[in-house]
Amino acid sequence: MEDLSGDPIADLITSFNELNSSTAEELDEEPSPLEFMRYVARNTPFVVRGGAVDWQAIKRWNANYLREQLAGHRVNVAVTPFGNADAPTPMEGQDELVFAKPHEEDQHFEEFLKYLTTQEKGGLGGEVRYAQTQNDNLRNEYSFLYSQVPPSIPFARIALQKRPDAINMWIGSSQSVTALHRDNYENVYVQVAGSKHFVLLPALCQPCVNERELVPASYSRREDHLHLETEEGDKVPFAVWDPDEPEMRATKYSHLATPLRVTLNPGDMLYLPAMWYHKVSQSCSEEGICVAVNYWYDMEFSGPLYPLTSLVRTLGNQVTK
Amino acid sequence: MEDLSGDPIADLITSFNELNSSTAEELDEEPSPLEFMRYVARNTPFVVRGGAVDWQAIKRWNANYLREQLAGHRVNVAVTPFGNADAPTPMEGQDELVFAKPHEEDQHFEEFLKYLTTQEKGGLGGEVRYAQTQNDNLRNEYSFLYSQVPPSIPFARIALQKRPDAINMWIGSSQSVTALHRDNYENVYVQVAGSKHFVLLPALCQPCVNERELVPASYSRREDHLHLETEEGDKVPFAVWDPDEPEMRATKYSHLATPLRVTLNPGDMLYLPAMWYHKVSQSCSEEGICVAVNYWYDMEFSGPLYPLTSLVRTLGNQVTK
């Protein structure tokens, strides 16, 4: 292992680790707006166990209910061979990774749901389907259900003085994994059915995640299989290190990362601070589905945190590429 | 001028400048704890014009009143030839800068005050005196006056969930200047008599301030003059760039700094965020004094801001030393 003594980036990460907890704080009720703002100021995650248990969504959204409510509707579904939508993926027969975007198609909701539950309960192979459009779909595609969640998270609305930029519905199975990435949003994530398993890293761990410029590629249906084809267009900068396989594709800094691990069960709420890296995998309810809702609030770009995070990215990429 | 295109530190500073105002925000009443916490989260200063006008201190603390209240008391006074307490200073006849600590002595308050006002009103030369101990002196040396200020700033106490670590009294004249430096404290500064002129830079401007390791030195009285002598002991890392003489002792980044300038008049309150560089000069009231009080609250060391600020310091010193 390379000697990192005196290395400014190694010092940054170890100093952060020394000053911060390696577990996410657990609250047993929602924070006040001021309490929430203290977490935003520290850019530090927390979980509210049972914070959303009283939501109608938590009480009602089982497979039967969703099937009834969305009967006759078509929804956008991401289709991949391995549950690898928006993930670094080797092209067949090659070592080089590309950024694999899913095949997207509209499906009858009943058919989509039946596929998920049958595959999950039967332990079957085959293509993996995930409703994960992240385009404010709960106020659009799934607007029939929107009245069963709050239009905003009160503590976040009051603290941040913003309405959510997007409210996203996620319906999938244990086959899908969201690869390690980060978003420029303050994120409140609520589990509805099944469980989500988060692996979290602060933005300053950028030098650990091995960001590479990946050629974009997309899956498309070809008779009996999904075909991955590269695309023209800008390369996609993306983390290729996986904290669950820490020896593979590691940078010289990866071993310094101390990921926080959080599992959300139905009714739990996670504050995922802006710019934190997160990898998300899923377990299903007994019915064979995993359902969640998240609220994205625009982050604050003024102040020092955003430009400092960009600096670390520049330095990280200089050293690790 | 050196070409800084593509320089990560130059990009950091210009990106911060683009995303932030070059003036301090002005409020016309105190913020709520939540509003204050938003500024803490952004690590961004603001001024509350007239925020302290109702304090007894603001109404009462003129020269006569202070003289009466402190009659017979001795106070610690910092004495320097040029108003340069705790400032980078050339040794006589040399170019090299040392970190000049003042001669400190106890003086009868009446004598100290008379010296200040006589010198100020007469435009006289001679040694410069400044009561500036920064050791919680308002709750100790000046405890007779402490009841005339709030024991804490309510919005800060509630937001930060802390009592002030120190409450400091400052009594000086236009002869004294506090050299550019930074503190690991959230700072609420209140002007009582006369005016203070702040020049402010965010912590990420460290590469602009030309931090050097200065040999410590102290003034002592020698018959008819103050003698500056170097001391054994650790060197003092200190900014030697002066934003008011930007061409002198500049680094290649200094010209990128866009200092915020704020003048506080009696009753005005400044939130000076943790780790911001500040240079402070003074104007006197008609009586020939300048009086202020400040509250230091421990800053938050968890979260990414402190380790990121340390990284910038390491990088800045590597490049500019």
XYZ file of C-alpha atoms in Angstrom:
642
model
C 0.000 0.000 0.000
C 1.344 3.402 -0.955
C 2.636 5.565 1.884
C 0.186 8.445 2.225
C 1.786 10.234 5.160
C 1.769 13.961 4.492
C -0.581 13.523 1.539
C -3.078 16.416 1.782
C -5.993 14.367 0.413
C -5.322 11.466 2.784
C -5.131 13.973 5.643
C -8.465 15.463 4.553
C -10.241 12.115 4.677
C -8.681 10.870 7.907
C -9.304 14.199 9.605
C -12.966 14.031 8.555
C -13.188 10.479 9.882
C -11.698 11.497 13.217
C -14.149 14.346 13.679
C -17.293 12.539 12.543
C -19.298 9.511 13.571
C -19.131 6.379 11.448
C -22.842 5.724 11.975
C -25.812 7.853 10.971
C -27.581 9.531 13.844
C -30.971 7.992 14.690
C -33.880 10.186 15.787
C -37.139 8.832 17.111
C -39.245 11.729 15.876
C -39.022 14.337 13.134
C -36.638 17.216 13.861
C -37.866 20.788 14.142
C -36.891 23.060 11.229
C -34.085 24.492 13.390
C -32.839 21.036 14.379
C -32.947 20.036 10.714
C -31.005 23.154 9.731
C -28.228 22.132 12.163
C -27.841 18.892 10.178
C -27.895 20.801 6.893
C -25.211 23.126 8.283
C -23.067 20.116 9.205
C -23.991 18.322 5.958
C -24.578 15.207 8.070
C -27.206 12.485 7.532
C -29.761 11.208 10.030
C -32.550 8.638 10.109
C -35.967 9.172 11.678
C -37.158 5.713 12.634
C -40.891 5.551 11.992
C -40.929 9.206 10.901
C -43.520 8.520 8.207
C -45.572 5.720 9.804
C -48.699 7.864 9.786
C -48.583 8.609 6.081
C -51.468 7.124 4.132
C -48.897 5.827 1.651
C -47.211 3.715 4.327
C -50.514 2.285 5.481
C -52.009 1.607 2.056
C -49.421 1.016 -0.643
C -49.233 -2.724 -0.852
C -49.208 -4.611 -4.165
C -52.985 -5.038 -4.312
C -53.714 -1.409 -3.619
C -51.211 -0.147 -6.161
C -52.579 -2.565 -8.759
C -56.111 -1.302 -8.206
C -55.193 2.372 -8.194
C -53.036 2.186 -11.292
C -55.122 -0.305 -13.232
C -55.107 0.590 -16.895
C -52.199 3.040 -16.524
C -48.936 2.735 -18.317
C -45.722 3.660 -16.505
C -42.140 4.165 -17.563
C -39.961 1.164 -16.715
C -36.173 0.918 -16.824
C -35.150 -2.474 -18.185
C -31.666 -3.942 -17.787
C -30.183 -7.432 -17.771
C -28.595 -7.180 -14.325
C -30.477 -4.452 -12.446
C -27.720 -2.086 -13.544
C -29.596 1.019 -14.678
C -27.230 4.010 -14.831
C -24.281 1.932 -13.723
C -20.682 1.362 -14.844
C -20.846 -1.830 -16.870
C -18.288 -3.730 -18.979
C -19.212 -4.111 -22.649
C -19.616 -7.768 -23.449
C -16.256 -9.433 -23.918
C -14.346 -6.271 -22.969
C -12.757 -4.885 -19.833
C -13.616 -1.265 -20.500
C -16.516 0.094 -18.528
C -19.264 2.152 -20.117
C -22.072 4.101 -18.470
C -25.050 1.812 -19.099
C -28.406 3.505 -19.385
C -31.454 1.262 -19.210
C -33.820 0.444 -21.998
C -36.888 2.506 -21.176
C -40.384 1.523 -22.166
C -43.954 2.119 -21.073
C -45.635 -0.897 -19.584
C -49.098 -1.539 -18.204
C -48.710 -1.126 -14.484
C -50.411 -4.474 -13.757
C -48.012 -6.267 -16.057
C -44.980 -4.482 -14.565
C -46.067 -5.330 -11.023
C -46.839 -8.929 -11.865
C -43.404 -9.303 -13.459
C -41.680 -7.889 -10.348
C -43.518 -10.042 -7.833
C -43.373 -13.243 -9.879
C -39.644 -12.843 -10.509
C -38.930 -11.975 -6.888
C -41.000 -14.690 -5.295
C -39.979 -17.341 -7.794
C -36.318 -16.437 -7.583
C -36.391 -16.305 -11.383
C -33.791 -14.911 -13.748
C -34.472 -12.738 -16.735
C -34.422 -9.026 -17.333
C -34.719 -6.663 -14.390
C -37.383 -3.968 -14.268
C -37.397 -0.833 -12.154
C -39.735 2.167 -12.133
C -37.166 4.865 -11.248
C -37.665 7.832 -13.556
C -36.540 10.500 -11.027
C -38.407 13.158 -12.953
C -40.934 14.201 -10.310
C -42.967 11.158 -11.322
C -45.134 11.108 -8.189
C -46.648 14.427 -9.253
C -46.978 13.227 -12.852
C -47.069 9.550 -13.838
C -48.223 8.498 -10.375
C -50.349 11.554 -9.584
C -53.267 9.330 -8.582
C -51.257 8.442 -5.494
C -49.774 11.850 -4.773
C -52.468 12.877 -2.279
C -51.328 10.068 0.020
C -47.963 11.611 0.778
C -47.335 15.129 2.143
C -46.773 17.721 -0.617
C -43.514 18.611 1.128
C -41.636 17.557 4.268
C -42.614 20.288 6.743
C -39.278 20.551 8.587
C -37.415 20.779 5.273
C -39.872 23.184 3.656
C -39.656 25.593 6.596
C -35.901 25.287 7.090
C -34.924 25.486 3.428
C -37.740 27.880 2.415
C -38.319 25.835 -0.708
C -40.845 23.498 -2.176
C -39.432 20.199 -3.417
C -37.934 20.369 -6.857
C -39.019 16.775 -7.446
C -40.942 14.037 -5.620
C -39.933 10.653 -6.953
C -41.590 7.268 -6.682
C -39.386 4.164 -6.836
C -40.870 0.689 -7.442
C -38.492 -2.198 -7.883
C -37.187 -5.479 -6.567
C -34.083 -6.894 -4.915
C -32.599 -7.333 -8.404
C -31.925 -3.618 -8.857
C -29.006 -1.736 -7.371
C -28.411 1.981 -7.743
C -24.676 2.459 -8.278
C -22.638 4.822 -6.110
C -23.258 8.418 -7.228
C -24.105 11.834 -5.840
C -26.731 14.500 -6.503
C -26.740 18.252 -6.020
C -29.890 18.027 -3.909
C -30.868 17.907 -0.267
C -32.696 14.591 -0.190
C -35.378 13.231 2.155
C -35.951 9.557 1.442
C -38.959 7.607 2.807
C -39.343 3.848 2.695
C -42.853 2.578 1.934
C -42.603 -1.188 1.362
C -39.612 -3.517 1.622
C -36.222 -2.172 2.701
C -33.466 -0.038 1.211
C -29.834 -0.480 2.124
C -27.776 2.685 1.778
C -24.008 2.931 1.713
C -23.072 6.574 2.276
C -19.886 8.595 1.811
C -19.376 12.342 2.209
C -18.530 14.328 -0.914
C -14.948 14.836 0.224
C -14.388 11.088 -0.345
C -14.401 11.810 -4.086
C -10.739 10.700 -4.344
C -11.833 7.273 -3.000
C -14.535 6.574 -5.583
C -12.340 6.416 -8.698
C -14.252 8.772 -10.960
C -13.752 7.925 -14.615
C -15.024 9.393 -17.861
C -17.290 6.645 -19.177
C -18.560 6.346 -22.715
C -22.372 6.475 -22.587
C -24.256 3.382 -23.695
C -27.880 2.274 -23.755
C -29.685 -1.004 -23.650
C -32.284 -1.737 -26.295
C -34.500 -4.754 -26.916
C -33.252 -7.155 -29.607
C -35.617 -10.070 -30.079
C -34.721 -12.245 -27.072
C -32.154 -10.148 -25.288
C -31.091 -6.651 -24.243
C -28.348 -5.245 -26.391
C -25.900 -2.680 -24.985
C -24.623 -0.188 -27.506
C -22.380 2.810 -27.019
C -23.620 6.240 -27.995
C -22.188 9.399 -29.422
C -22.052 12.287 -27.044
C -20.202 13.525 -23.980
C -18.566 11.036 -21.697
C -20.141 10.626 -18.276
C -17.919 11.221 -15.234
C -18.879 8.469 -12.809
C -17.580 6.584 -9.752
C -16.371 3.090 -10.646
C -15.303 2.012 -7.140
C -17.862 -0.064 -5.269
C -17.672 0.193 -1.458
C -19.027 -3.370 -1.281
C -16.112 -4.686 -3.328
C -13.454 -2.409 -1.891
C -10.431 -4.143 -3.422
C -11.687 -3.818 -6.990
C -11.001 -0.648 -8.951
C -9.704 1.049 -5.822
C -7.688 4.268 -5.815
C -4.860 4.759 -3.382
C -7.368 6.550 -1.135
C -10.271 4.077 -1.246
C -9.166 2.170 1.856
C -9.488 5.392 3.871
C -13.231 5.646 3.237
C -15.421 4.588 6.169
C -18.883 4.272 4.622
C -21.990 4.791 6.741
C -24.493 1.985 6.308
C -28.200 2.583 6.864
C -31.149 0.278 6.285
C -34.580 1.883 5.938
C -37.699 -0.098 6.770
C -41.281 0.933 6.019
C -42.049 4.280 7.629
C -38.379 5.230 8.125
C -37.072 8.517 6.780
C -33.481 9.351 5.811
C -31.946 12.796 5.410
C -29.285 12.335 2.756
C -27.312 15.592 2.642
C -26.487 17.301 -0.633
C -23.550 15.820 -2.541
C -23.151 12.687 -0.383
C -22.290 9.598 -2.393
C -24.864 6.839 -2.039
C -25.163 3.285 -3.283
C -28.622 1.802 -2.763
C -29.721 -1.813 -2.813
C -33.093 -3.231 -1.927
C -34.971 -6.021 -0.185
C -38.584 -6.777 -0.971
C -41.684 -6.933 1.167
C -43.373 -10.343 1.482
C -45.311 -9.413 -1.612
C -42.102 -9.116 -3.588
C -41.851 -5.360 -4.118
C -39.748 -2.496 -2.822
C -41.394 0.945 -2.837
C -39.972 4.283 -1.739
C -40.565 7.992 -2.212
C -37.985 10.758 -2.080
C -38.085 14.535 -1.983
C -35.374 16.553 -3.670
C -34.812 20.119 -2.516
C -32.422 22.379 -4.396
C -29.170 22.680 -2.499
C -27.475 25.928 -1.539
C -24.674 26.781 -3.938
C -23.546 29.906 -2.129
C -21.121 29.610 0.766
C -17.874 27.653 0.720
C -19.057 24.017 0.583
C -19.882 23.707 -3.105
C -16.671 25.287 -4.453
C -14.581 23.347 -1.919
C -16.239 20.116 -3.023
C -15.436 20.988 -6.635
C -11.806 21.591 -5.641
C -11.576 18.119 -4.083
C -13.000 16.653 -7.257
C -10.411 18.421 -9.392
C -7.571 17.316 -7.128
C -8.951 13.804 -6.757
C -9.212 13.362 -10.496
C -5.710 14.750 -11.059
C -4.238 12.179 -8.696
C -6.393 9.122 -9.351
C -6.917 9.217 -13.107
C 0.817 38.297 -13.762
C 1.088 34.519 -13.753
C -1.401 32.618 -15.880
C -3.723 30.841 -13.475
C -6.054 29.215 -15.980
C -6.730 25.658 -14.918
C -5.171 26.289 -11.505
C -7.443 24.475 -8.990
C -6.928 27.071 -6.260
C -7.649 29.970 -8.615
C -10.776 28.139 -9.778
C -11.846 27.659 -6.165
C -11.624 31.359 -5.383
C -13.218 32.608 -8.609
C -16.002 30.048 -8.330
C -16.712 31.206 -4.776
C -16.741 34.830 -5.970
C -19.196 34.017 -8.760
C -21.613 32.273 -6.405
C -21.482 34.774 -3.559
C -22.228 38.418 -2.989
C -19.355 40.851 -2.636
C -21.238 42.779 0.044
C -22.445 41.608 3.443
C -26.179 41.181 3.736
C -27.905 43.855 5.829
C -30.822 43.007 8.097
C -32.941 45.589 9.860
C -33.787 43.372 12.806
C -32.269 40.382 14.554
C -32.762 37.060 12.749
C -34.710 34.215 14.314
C -32.598 31.247 15.456
C -33.618 29.411 12.267
C -32.749 32.381 10.054
C -29.415 32.654 11.850
C -28.754 28.940 11.351
C -29.199 29.431 7.582
C -26.313 31.933 7.662
C -24.235 29.566 9.790
C -24.943 26.786 7.285
C -23.761 29.044 4.453
C -20.881 30.388 6.565
C -21.888 33.853 5.351
C -21.730 37.143 7.288
C -24.522 39.637 7.871
C -25.001 42.948 9.645
C -28.000 43.859 11.776
C -28.198 47.630 11.594
C -29.271 48.892 15.006
C -29.581 45.335 16.300
C -28.278 46.323 19.734
C -29.601 49.883 20.081
C -31.681 48.934 23.090
C -28.789 47.523 25.072
C -27.963 49.483 28.192
C -24.330 49.370 27.106
C -25.117 51.251 23.905
C -27.081 53.888 25.760
C -24.690 54.390 28.667
C -21.091 53.560 27.815
C -19.602 56.936 27.051
C -16.233 58.052 28.388
C -17.667 59.679 31.502
C -19.760 56.695 32.456
C -16.921 54.228 31.950
C -14.582 56.436 33.974
C -17.052 56.562 36.864
C -17.815 52.842 36.815
C -14.223 51.728 36.610
C -12.725 54.376 38.876
C -9.961 52.861 40.947
C -9.755 49.701 38.801
C -6.697 48.574 36.954
C -7.095 47.011 33.522
C -4.769 45.127 31.202
C -3.523 47.344 28.378
C -1.678 46.296 25.230
C 1.024 48.845 24.428
C 2.741 49.130 21.040
C 4.538 51.880 19.143
C 2.279 51.752 16.076
C -1.004 50.199 17.164
C 0.377 46.887 15.914
C -0.548 44.433 18.668
C -0.341 40.847 17.362
C 0.734 42.007 13.925
C 3.449 41.114 11.427
C 6.119 43.769 11.991
C 9.633 44.298 10.611
C 12.412 44.275 13.200
C 14.090 47.670 13.244
C 16.525 48.006 10.383
C 15.555 44.639 8.904
C 13.218 43.390 6.220
C 12.193 40.205 7.983
C 8.811 40.244 9.636
C 8.239 38.968 13.138
C 4.963 38.392 14.987
C 4.902 41.365 17.354
C 3.087 40.864 20.618
C 2.331 43.981 22.630
C 3.862 45.014 25.884
C 1.126 44.274 28.393
C 0.707 46.166 31.627
C -1.989 46.984 34.139
C -3.004 50.614 34.174
C -5.479 52.607 36.206
C -8.559 52.783 34.015
C -8.839 56.575 34.392
C -5.239 57.016 33.272
C -5.724 54.653 30.326
C -8.889 56.433 29.209
C -7.354 59.873 29.576
C -4.363 58.778 27.496
C -6.647 57.458 24.728
C -8.865 60.537 24.509
C -6.048 63.053 24.840
C -3.990 61.352 22.147
C -6.972 60.946 19.853
C -8.339 64.476 20.181
C -4.939 66.106 20.144
C -3.759 64.091 17.163
C -0.693 63.296 19.231
C 1.980 60.696 18.562
C 3.475 58.376 21.107
C 2.798 54.826 22.110
C -0.573 53.283 21.285
C -2.746 51.687 23.941
C -5.524 49.188 23.461
C -7.570 47.182 25.975
C -8.029 43.995 23.915
C -7.297 40.973 26.084
C -9.788 38.605 24.349
C -9.877 36.381 27.428
C -13.546 36.764 28.345
C -12.615 40.059 29.971
C -16.180 41.404 30.122
C -17.054 38.643 32.573
C -13.822 39.184 34.507
C -11.833 42.437 34.366
C -14.899 44.450 33.335
C -17.493 42.459 35.265
C -18.900 45.686 36.746
C -20.274 46.414 33.298
C -21.340 42.905 32.333
C -24.947 43.300 33.460
C -25.439 45.959 30.777
C -25.075 43.541 27.881
C -27.086 40.340 27.331
C -25.388 37.247 28.802
C -25.679 35.664 25.361
C -27.104 36.599 21.965
C -30.507 34.859 22.008
C -30.633 33.868 18.329
C -27.118 32.420 18.547
C -27.654 30.707 21.897
C -30.798 28.957 20.652
C -29.434 28.081 17.212
C -26.015 26.889 18.349
C -27.209 25.422 21.673
C -24.203 26.913 23.390
C -23.320 29.640 25.814
C -20.592 31.995 24.644
C -17.109 30.698 25.237
C -15.919 34.292 25.749
C -17.398 37.778 25.860
C -14.732 40.335 25.094
C -14.585 44.071 25.660
C -12.483 46.193 23.317
C -11.509 49.773 24.191
C -9.142 51.589 21.873
C -8.570 54.423 19.469
C -8.093 55.017 15.756
C -4.374 54.307 16.252
C -4.921 50.561 16.664
C -5.463 48.125 13.838
C -6.091 44.410 14.248
C -4.143 42.640 11.515
C -5.813 40.172 9.152
C -6.335 36.850 10.934
C -8.994 34.234 11.563
C -10.494 32.499 14.611
C -12.116 29.104 15.081
C -15.214 30.755 16.548
C -18.635 31.873 15.439
C -18.435 35.562 16.278
C -21.139 38.144 17.024
C -19.607 41.604 17.180
C -21.445 44.640 18.583
C -20.297 48.214 18.252
C -20.806 50.427 21.313
C -18.990 53.726 20.685
C -17.126 54.942 17.603
C -16.942 52.768 14.488
C -15.166 49.601 13.389
C -14.152 48.989 9.805
C -13.978 45.321 8.888
C -12.311 43.831 5.840
C -13.559 40.249 5.468
C -12.408 37.253 3.443
C -13.744 33.698 3.534
C -11.418 30.999 4.848
C -10.929 29.562 1.358
C -8.987 32.734 0.485
C -6.110 31.375 2.590
C -3.896 31.133 -0.534
C -4.373 34.925 -0.979
C -3.199 35.973 2.471
C 0.415 34.797 2.249
C 0.676 32.855 5.466
C 4.225 32.794 6.810
C 5.877 31.256 9.840
C 6.871 34.306 11.879
C 9.352 34.350 14.718
C 7.504 35.529 17.843
C 8.584 38.819 19.384
C 7.362 41.025 22.215
C 7.556 44.683 23.032
C 8.872 45.740 26.432
C 9.370 49.148 28.004
C 12.946 50.453 27.912
C 13.275 53.855 29.523
C 11.849 56.139 26.847
C 10.793 53.656 24.181
C 9.262 50.266 23.427
C 11.824 47.667 22.525
C 10.921 44.746 20.277
C 12.779 41.531 21.004
C 12.394 38.113 19.461
C 11.533 35.151 21.664
C 12.327 31.494 21.805
C 9.434 29.216 21.021
C 7.329 28.026 18.137
C 6.960 30.202 15.090
C 3.545 31.734 14.542
C 1.805 31.016 11.217
C 0.263 34.341 10.213
C -1.091 36.201 7.185
C 1.324 38.856 5.971
C -0.770 40.149 3.068
C -2.777 43.280 3.809
C -5.948 43.694 1.709
C -5.527 47.463 2.063
C -2.078 47.332 0.446
C -2.838 44.616 -2.076
C 0.352 44.941 -4.111
C 2.647 44.392 -1.144
C 3.546 40.859 -0.085
C 0.968 39.447 -2.481
C 0.808 35.803 -3.527
C -0.112 34.858 -7.064
C -3.692 34.470 -5.817
C -4.083 37.681 -3.801
C -5.539 39.668 -6.720
C -8.434 37.165 -6.880
C -9.652 38.061 -3.381
C -12.714 40.302 -3.280
C -12.876 41.449 0.327
C -16.197 42.386 1.881
C -16.060 45.718 3.655
C -18.373 46.501 6.556
C -18.457 49.494 8.876
C -20.226 49.067 12.203
C -21.653 52.099 13.985
C -22.968 52.185 17.565
C -25.742 49.639 18.011
C -24.830 47.660 14.874
C -24.205 43.921 15.125
C -22.068 41.778 12.804
C -22.177 38.020 12.402
C -18.630 37.069 11.481
C -18.719 33.387 10.529
C -16.183 30.928 11.877
C -12.803 30.979 10.139
C -13.390 34.151 8.086
C -10.316 36.349 7.837
C -10.851 39.810 9.269
C -8.803 42.954 9.472
C -10.286 45.569 11.797
C -9.563 49.262 12.030
C -11.346 51.854 14.094
C -12.718 55.386 14.202
C -13.448 57.119 17.473
C -16.560 58.700 18.896
C -16.438 62.465 19.483
C -15.048 61.664 22.903
C -12.060 59.998 21.308
C -12.748 56.331 22.107
C -13.818 53.222 20.235
C -15.662 50.586 22.272
C -17.019 47.223 21.171
C -18.103 43.897 22.619
C -17.952 40.516 20.937
C -19.329 37.055 21.682
C -17.363 33.969 20.702
C -19.251 30.702 20.326
C -17.346 27.454 19.739
C -17.591 26.478 16.101
C -18.718 23.091 14.818
C -15.756 20.927 13.899
C -17.790 18.007 12.615
C -19.013 18.037 9.037
C -16.875 18.777 5.982
C -16.087 22.506 6.351
C -13.280 22.354 8.898
C -11.256 19.561 7.223
C -11.791 21.173 3.799
C -10.545 24.500 5.146
C -7.464 22.730 6.524
C -6.872 21.175 3.095
C -6.919 24.606 1.438
C -4.426 25.835 4.001
C -2.080 22.932 3.303
C -2.332 23.458 -0.453
C -2.091 27.228 -0.171
C 1.042 27.026 1.918
C 2.615 24.472 -0.442
C 2.150 26.821 -3.378
C 2.757 30.208 -1.827
C 5.607 29.533 0.589
